[in-house]
Coordinates of C-alpha atoms in Angstrom, one line a residue:
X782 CA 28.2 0.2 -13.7
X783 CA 28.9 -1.5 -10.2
X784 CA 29.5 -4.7 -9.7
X785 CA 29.1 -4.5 -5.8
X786 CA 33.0 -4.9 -5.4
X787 CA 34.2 -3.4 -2.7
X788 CA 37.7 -2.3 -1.4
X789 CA 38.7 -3.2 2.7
X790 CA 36.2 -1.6 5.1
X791 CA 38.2 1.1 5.8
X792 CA 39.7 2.0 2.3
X793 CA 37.8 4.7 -0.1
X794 CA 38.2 4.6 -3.5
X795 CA 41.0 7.4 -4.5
X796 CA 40.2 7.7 -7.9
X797 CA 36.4 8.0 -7.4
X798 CA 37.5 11.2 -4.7
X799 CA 39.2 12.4 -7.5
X800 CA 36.3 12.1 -10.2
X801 CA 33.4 13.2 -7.0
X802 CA 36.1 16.4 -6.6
X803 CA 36.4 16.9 -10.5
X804 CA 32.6 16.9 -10.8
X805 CA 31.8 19.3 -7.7
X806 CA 30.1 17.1 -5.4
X807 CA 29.9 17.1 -1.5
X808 CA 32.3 14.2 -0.4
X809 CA 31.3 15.1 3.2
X810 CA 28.0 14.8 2.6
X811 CA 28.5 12.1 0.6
X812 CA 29.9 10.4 3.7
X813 CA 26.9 11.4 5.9
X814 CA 24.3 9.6 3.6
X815 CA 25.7 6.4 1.8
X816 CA 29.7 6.1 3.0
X817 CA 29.6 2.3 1.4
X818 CA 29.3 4.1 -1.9
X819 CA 33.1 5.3 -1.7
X820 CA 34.5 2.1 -1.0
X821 CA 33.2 0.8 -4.4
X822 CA 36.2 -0.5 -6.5
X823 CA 33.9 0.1 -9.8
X824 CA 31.4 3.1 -10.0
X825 CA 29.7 4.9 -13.1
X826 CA 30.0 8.5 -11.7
X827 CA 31.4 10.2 -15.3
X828 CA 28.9 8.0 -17.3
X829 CA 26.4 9.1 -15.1
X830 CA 27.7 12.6 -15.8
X831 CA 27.5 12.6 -19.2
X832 CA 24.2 10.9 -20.0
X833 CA 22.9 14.0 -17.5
X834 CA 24.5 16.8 -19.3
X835 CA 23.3 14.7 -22.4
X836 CA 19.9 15.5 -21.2
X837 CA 20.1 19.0 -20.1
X838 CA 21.3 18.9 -16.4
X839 CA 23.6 21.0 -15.5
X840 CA 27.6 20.9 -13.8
X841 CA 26.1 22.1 -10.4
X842 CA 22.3 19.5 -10.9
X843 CA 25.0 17.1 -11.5
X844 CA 27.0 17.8 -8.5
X845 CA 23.9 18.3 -6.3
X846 CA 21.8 14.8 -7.5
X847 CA 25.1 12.8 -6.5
X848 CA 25.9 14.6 -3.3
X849 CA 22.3 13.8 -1.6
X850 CA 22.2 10.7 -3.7
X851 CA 25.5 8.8 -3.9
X852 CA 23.6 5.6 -5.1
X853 CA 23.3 7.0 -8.5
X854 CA 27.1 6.9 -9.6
X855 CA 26.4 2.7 -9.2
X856 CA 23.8 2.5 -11.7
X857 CA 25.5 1.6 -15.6
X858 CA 24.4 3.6 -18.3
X859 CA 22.3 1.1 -20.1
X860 CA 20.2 1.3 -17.0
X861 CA 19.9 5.2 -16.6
X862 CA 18.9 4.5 -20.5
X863 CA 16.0 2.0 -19.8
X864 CA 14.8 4.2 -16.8
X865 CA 14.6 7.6 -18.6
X866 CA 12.7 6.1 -21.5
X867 CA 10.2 4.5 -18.7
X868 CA 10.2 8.1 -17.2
X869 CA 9.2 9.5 -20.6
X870 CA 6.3 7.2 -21.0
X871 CA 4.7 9.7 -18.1
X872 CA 6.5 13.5 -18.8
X873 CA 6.5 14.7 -22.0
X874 CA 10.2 16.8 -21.9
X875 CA 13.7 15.8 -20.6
X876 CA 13.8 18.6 -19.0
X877 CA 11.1 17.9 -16.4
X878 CA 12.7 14.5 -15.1
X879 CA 15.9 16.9 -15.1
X880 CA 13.8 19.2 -12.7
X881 CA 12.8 16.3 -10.6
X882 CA 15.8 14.6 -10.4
X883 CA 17.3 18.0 -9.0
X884 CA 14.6 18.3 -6.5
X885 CA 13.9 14.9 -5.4
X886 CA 17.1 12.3 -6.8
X887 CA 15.9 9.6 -4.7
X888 CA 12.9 9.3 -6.9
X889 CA 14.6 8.3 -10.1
X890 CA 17.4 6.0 -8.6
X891 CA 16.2 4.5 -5.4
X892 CA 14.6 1.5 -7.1
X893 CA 17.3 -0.2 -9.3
X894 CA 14.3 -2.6 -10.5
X895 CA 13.5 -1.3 -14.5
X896 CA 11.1 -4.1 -15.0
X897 CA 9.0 -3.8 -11.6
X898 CA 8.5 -0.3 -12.1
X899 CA 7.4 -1.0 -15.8
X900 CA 4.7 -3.0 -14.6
X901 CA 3.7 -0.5 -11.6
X902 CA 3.1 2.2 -14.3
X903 CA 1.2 0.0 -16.4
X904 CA -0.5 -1.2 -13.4
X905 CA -1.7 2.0 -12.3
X906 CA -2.3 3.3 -15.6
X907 CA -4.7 0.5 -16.1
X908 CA -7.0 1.8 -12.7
X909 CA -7.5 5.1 -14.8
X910 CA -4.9 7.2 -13.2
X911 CA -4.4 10.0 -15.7
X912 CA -0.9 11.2 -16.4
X913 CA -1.0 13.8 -14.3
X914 CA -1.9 11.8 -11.2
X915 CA 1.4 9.7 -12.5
X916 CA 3.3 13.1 -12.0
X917 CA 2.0 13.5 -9.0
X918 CA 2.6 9.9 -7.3
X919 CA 6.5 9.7 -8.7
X920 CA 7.0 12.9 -7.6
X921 CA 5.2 13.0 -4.0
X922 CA 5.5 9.3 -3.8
X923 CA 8.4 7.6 -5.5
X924 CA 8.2 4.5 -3.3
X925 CA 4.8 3.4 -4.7
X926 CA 7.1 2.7 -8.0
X927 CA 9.8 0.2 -6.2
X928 CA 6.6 -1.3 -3.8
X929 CA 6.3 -4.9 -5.8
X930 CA 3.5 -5.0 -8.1
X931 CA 1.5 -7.8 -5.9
X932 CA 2.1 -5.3 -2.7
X933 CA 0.2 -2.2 -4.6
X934 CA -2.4 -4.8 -6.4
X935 CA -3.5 -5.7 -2.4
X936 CA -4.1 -2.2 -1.4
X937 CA -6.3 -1.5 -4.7
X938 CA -8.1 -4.8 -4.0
X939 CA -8.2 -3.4 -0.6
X940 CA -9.7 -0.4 -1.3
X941 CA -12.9 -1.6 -3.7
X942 CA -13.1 -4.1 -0.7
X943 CA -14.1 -1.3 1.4
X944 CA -16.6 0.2 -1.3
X945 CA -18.6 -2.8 -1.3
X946 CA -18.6 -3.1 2.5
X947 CA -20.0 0.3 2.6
X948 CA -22.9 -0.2 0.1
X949 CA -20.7 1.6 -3.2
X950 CA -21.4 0.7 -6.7
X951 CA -18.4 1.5 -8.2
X952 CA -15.4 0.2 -6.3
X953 CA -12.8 0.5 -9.5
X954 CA -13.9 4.5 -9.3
X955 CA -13.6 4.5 -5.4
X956 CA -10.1 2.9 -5.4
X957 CA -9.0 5.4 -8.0
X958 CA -10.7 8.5 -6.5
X959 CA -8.8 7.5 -2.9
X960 CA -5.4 6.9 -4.9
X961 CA -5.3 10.6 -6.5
X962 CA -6.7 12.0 -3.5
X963 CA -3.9 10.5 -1.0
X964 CA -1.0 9.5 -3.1
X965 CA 0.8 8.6 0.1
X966 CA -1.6 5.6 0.4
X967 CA 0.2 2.9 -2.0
X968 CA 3.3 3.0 0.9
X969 CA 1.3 2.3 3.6
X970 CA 0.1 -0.9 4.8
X971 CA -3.8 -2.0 4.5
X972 CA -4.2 -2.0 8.1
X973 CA -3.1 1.1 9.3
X974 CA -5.6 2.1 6.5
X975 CA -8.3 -0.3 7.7
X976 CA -7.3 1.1 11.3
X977 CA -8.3 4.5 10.7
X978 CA -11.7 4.2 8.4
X979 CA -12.7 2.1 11.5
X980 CA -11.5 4.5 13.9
X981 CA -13.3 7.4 12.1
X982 CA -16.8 5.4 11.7
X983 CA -16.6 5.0 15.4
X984 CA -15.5 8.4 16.4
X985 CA -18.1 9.8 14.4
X986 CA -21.1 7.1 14.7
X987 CA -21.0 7.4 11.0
X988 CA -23.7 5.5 8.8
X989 CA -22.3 3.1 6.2
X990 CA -22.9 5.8 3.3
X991 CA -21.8 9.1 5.4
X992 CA -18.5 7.2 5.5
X993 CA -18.2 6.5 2.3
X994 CA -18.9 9.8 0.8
X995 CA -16.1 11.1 3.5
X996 CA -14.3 8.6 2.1
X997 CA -14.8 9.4 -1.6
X998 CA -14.4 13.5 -0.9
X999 CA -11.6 15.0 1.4
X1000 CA -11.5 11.8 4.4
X1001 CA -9.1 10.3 1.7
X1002 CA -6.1 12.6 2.6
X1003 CA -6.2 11.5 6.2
X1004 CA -5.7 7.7 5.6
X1005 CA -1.9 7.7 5.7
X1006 CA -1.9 9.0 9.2
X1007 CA -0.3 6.8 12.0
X1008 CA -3.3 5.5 13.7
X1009 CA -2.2 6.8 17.0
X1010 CA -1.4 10.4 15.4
X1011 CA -5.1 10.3 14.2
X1012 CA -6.4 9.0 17.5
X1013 CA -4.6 11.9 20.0
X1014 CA -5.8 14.6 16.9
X1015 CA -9.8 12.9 17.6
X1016 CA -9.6 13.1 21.4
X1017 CA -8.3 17.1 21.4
X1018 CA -10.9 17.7 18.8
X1019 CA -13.3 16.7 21.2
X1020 CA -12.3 18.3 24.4
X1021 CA -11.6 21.5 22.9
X1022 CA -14.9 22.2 21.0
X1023 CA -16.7 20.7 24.2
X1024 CA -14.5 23.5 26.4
X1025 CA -15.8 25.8 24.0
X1026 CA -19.4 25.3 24.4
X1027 CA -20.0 22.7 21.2
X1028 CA -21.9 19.7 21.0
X1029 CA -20.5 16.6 19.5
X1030 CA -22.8 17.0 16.5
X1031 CA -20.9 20.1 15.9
X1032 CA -17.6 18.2 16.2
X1033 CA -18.8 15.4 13.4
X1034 CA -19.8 18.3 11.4
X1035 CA -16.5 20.0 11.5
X1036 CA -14.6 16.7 10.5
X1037 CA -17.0 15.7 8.2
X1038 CA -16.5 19.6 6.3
X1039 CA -12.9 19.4 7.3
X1040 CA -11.1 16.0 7.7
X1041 CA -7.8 18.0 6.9
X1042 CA -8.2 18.9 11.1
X1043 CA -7.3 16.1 12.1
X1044 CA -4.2 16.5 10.4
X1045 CA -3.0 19.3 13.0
X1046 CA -1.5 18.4 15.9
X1047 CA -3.1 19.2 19.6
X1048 CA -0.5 22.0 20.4
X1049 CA -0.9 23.7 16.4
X1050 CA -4.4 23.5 16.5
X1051 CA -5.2 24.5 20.1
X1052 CA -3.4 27.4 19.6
X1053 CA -4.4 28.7 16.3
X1054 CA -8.4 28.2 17.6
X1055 CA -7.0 30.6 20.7
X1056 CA -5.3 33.3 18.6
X1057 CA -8.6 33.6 16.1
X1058 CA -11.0 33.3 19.1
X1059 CA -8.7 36.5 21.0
X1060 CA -9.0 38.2 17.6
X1061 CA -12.7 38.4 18.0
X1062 CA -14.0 35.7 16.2
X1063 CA -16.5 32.9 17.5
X1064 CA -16.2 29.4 17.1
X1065 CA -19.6 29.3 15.4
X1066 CA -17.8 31.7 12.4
X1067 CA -14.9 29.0 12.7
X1068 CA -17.2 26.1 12.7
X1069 CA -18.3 27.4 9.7
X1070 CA -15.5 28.2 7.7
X1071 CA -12.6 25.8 9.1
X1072 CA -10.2 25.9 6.3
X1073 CA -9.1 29.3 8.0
X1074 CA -7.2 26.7 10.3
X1075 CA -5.0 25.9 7.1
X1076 CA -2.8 29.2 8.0
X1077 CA -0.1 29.1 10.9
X1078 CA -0.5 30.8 13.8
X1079 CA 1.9 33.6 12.8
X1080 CA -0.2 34.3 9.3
X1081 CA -3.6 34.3 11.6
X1082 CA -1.8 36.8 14.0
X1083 CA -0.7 39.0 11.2
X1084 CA -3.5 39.4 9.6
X1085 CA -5.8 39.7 12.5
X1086 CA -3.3 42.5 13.6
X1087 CA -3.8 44.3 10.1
X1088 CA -7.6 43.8 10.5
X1089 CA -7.7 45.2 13.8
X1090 CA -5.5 48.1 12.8
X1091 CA -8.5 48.9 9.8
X1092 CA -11.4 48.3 12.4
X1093 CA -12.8 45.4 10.6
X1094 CA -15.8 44.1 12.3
X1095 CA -15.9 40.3 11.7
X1096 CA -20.1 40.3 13.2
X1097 CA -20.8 42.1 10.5
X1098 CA -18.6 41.0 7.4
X1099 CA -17.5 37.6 8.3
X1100 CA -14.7 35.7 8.3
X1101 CA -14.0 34.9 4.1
X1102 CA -10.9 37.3 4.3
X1103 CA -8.7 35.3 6.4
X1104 CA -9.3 32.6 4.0
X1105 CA -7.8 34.3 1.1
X1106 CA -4.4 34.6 -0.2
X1107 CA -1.9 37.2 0.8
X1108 CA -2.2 39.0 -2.6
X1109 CA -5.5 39.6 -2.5
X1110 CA -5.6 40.2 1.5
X1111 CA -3.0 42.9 1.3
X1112 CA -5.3 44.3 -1.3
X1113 CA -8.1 44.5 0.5
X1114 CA -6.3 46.0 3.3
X1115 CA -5.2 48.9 1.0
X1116 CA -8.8 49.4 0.0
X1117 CA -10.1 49.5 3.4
X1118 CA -7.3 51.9 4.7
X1119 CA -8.7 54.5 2.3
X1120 CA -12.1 54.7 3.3
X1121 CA -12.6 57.4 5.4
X1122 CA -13.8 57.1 8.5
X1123 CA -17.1 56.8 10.1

């Protein structure tokens, strides 16, 4: 393991170039992301190595998890030993924190902290997050797990705040709900949070209980946004569907069915409402069903092309098969080729 000696600013390590080289990793890269790392005069990188391969990664995993990661070859090996054993209180197999670790490194060995992220996992094991929401939040949102314990207790307490303010009888339930609905929320602060749940009662002119049933359903995923971000998304919400002959009720109806909207930036959005609006659809149909807005502008385009091409008449059959996936739209495609024609 390290000891944080390090050789003159301007020296790397040569026999640590000759390990990194032995084991296949990217010393370039290596310099791009954490250069300090190679002027270390003690480093674990063939330990690390082995208690890896001991666990099922392989020579090129290996290779991959220390060339975007450099950090890891500091860690000792009665660390990595402490950590996988805390890993394995959440996955069942060694070969799913192999999986991770391949795809995501920074997850496992950004914190070097054993004991705080001991007490996080008890900690949010405690507010009824199953283990698949565990998964989910070390995966998605690895930082939650190095955030000090006190840091992610203030956002729960935060959050069953809230459900009180709003009239809720179950704030435990409420602060759980948001926390598997937005797992980006534990690495955000409480008042960018507070911002936007303020921002959204006003934009809206939502009652105390209409918020907090957005809140409780799909408002939750929008509560990491940077309040500006969320602001601009509001305000071309609004001109739009005004442009395009909508009342404000039917703007607090579409966020309300479909906070996810206000997710899409002005550009994104503006043009994906153009493209299904020249492809012969109304903003009523789209009012209607708005999660056709969760495909880009090139998938709308294609299909509406394919649609076009089979004489689909959207007044008459609606708009469902845009909102379908590309399996079963190319099958229905096939299906209406064959008909014969009228």
């Amino acid at each position: 393991g390290s000891n944080g000696l390090k050789l003159p600013s301007d020296t790397e390590n040569k026999s640590l170039l000759e390990n990194l080289s032995l084991l296949g990793v990217d010393v370039k890269m290596v310099r791009q992301r954490q250069p300090g790392v190679l002027r270390k005069a003690f480093t674990n990188e063939m330990g690390l190595a082995q208690f890896l391969q001991e666990k099922g990664a392989s020579h090129k995993i290996i290779a991959s998890i220390v060339s975007r990661y450099p950090r890891a070859i500091t860690r000792s090996v009665e660390h990595l030993k402490q950590r996988w054993q805390l890993w394995r209180n959440v996955f069942n197999t060694d070969a799913e924190i192999v999986s991770i670790l391949g795809r995501s490194p920074e997850s496992f060995f950004r914190s070097s902290d054993n004991e705080n992220l001991e007490k996080n996992i008890a900690f949010l094991i405690s507010l009824g997050l199953n283990s698949k929401d565990l998964h989910r939040l070390l995966t998605t949102a690895p930082r939650t797990f190095s955030n000090s314990l006190e840091l992610n207790k203030q956002m729960v307490e935060f959050l069953e705040d809230i459900c009180h303010e709003l009239g809720g009888n179950d704030p435990e339930q409420f602060a759980k709900s948001v926390i598997s609905k937005n797992l980006y929320i534990l690495i955000r602060s409480t008042k960018r949070v507070k911002a936007n749940i303020d921002n959204l009662k006003t934009f809206l002119k939502l009652s105390d209980a209409e918020l907090l049933a957005l809140l409780q359903g799909h408002g939750a995923d929008i509560l990491d946004l940077s309040n500006e971000y969320l602001k601009k998304n509001f305000k071309n919400i609004e001109q739009k569907i005004i442009l395009l002959g909508c009342k404000k009720d039917d703007m607090k109806k579409l966020i309300i069915n479909y906070p996810m909207i206000l997710y899409i930036g002005p550009s994104t959005l503006n043009s994906k409402l153009d493209c299904l609006l020249k492809g012969g659809i109304t903003i009523k149909q789209i009012l209607e069903k708005p999660k056709v807005l969760d495909y880009s502008t090139q998938n709308i385009t294609q299909r509406l092309k394919e649609l076009q091409r089979v004489g689909y008449d959207f007044e008459k059959n609606g708009i469902n098969i845009l909102d379908s996936s590309w399996k079963r739209f190319a099958a229905k495609i096939e299906k209406l080729s064959d008909l014969p024609e009228e």
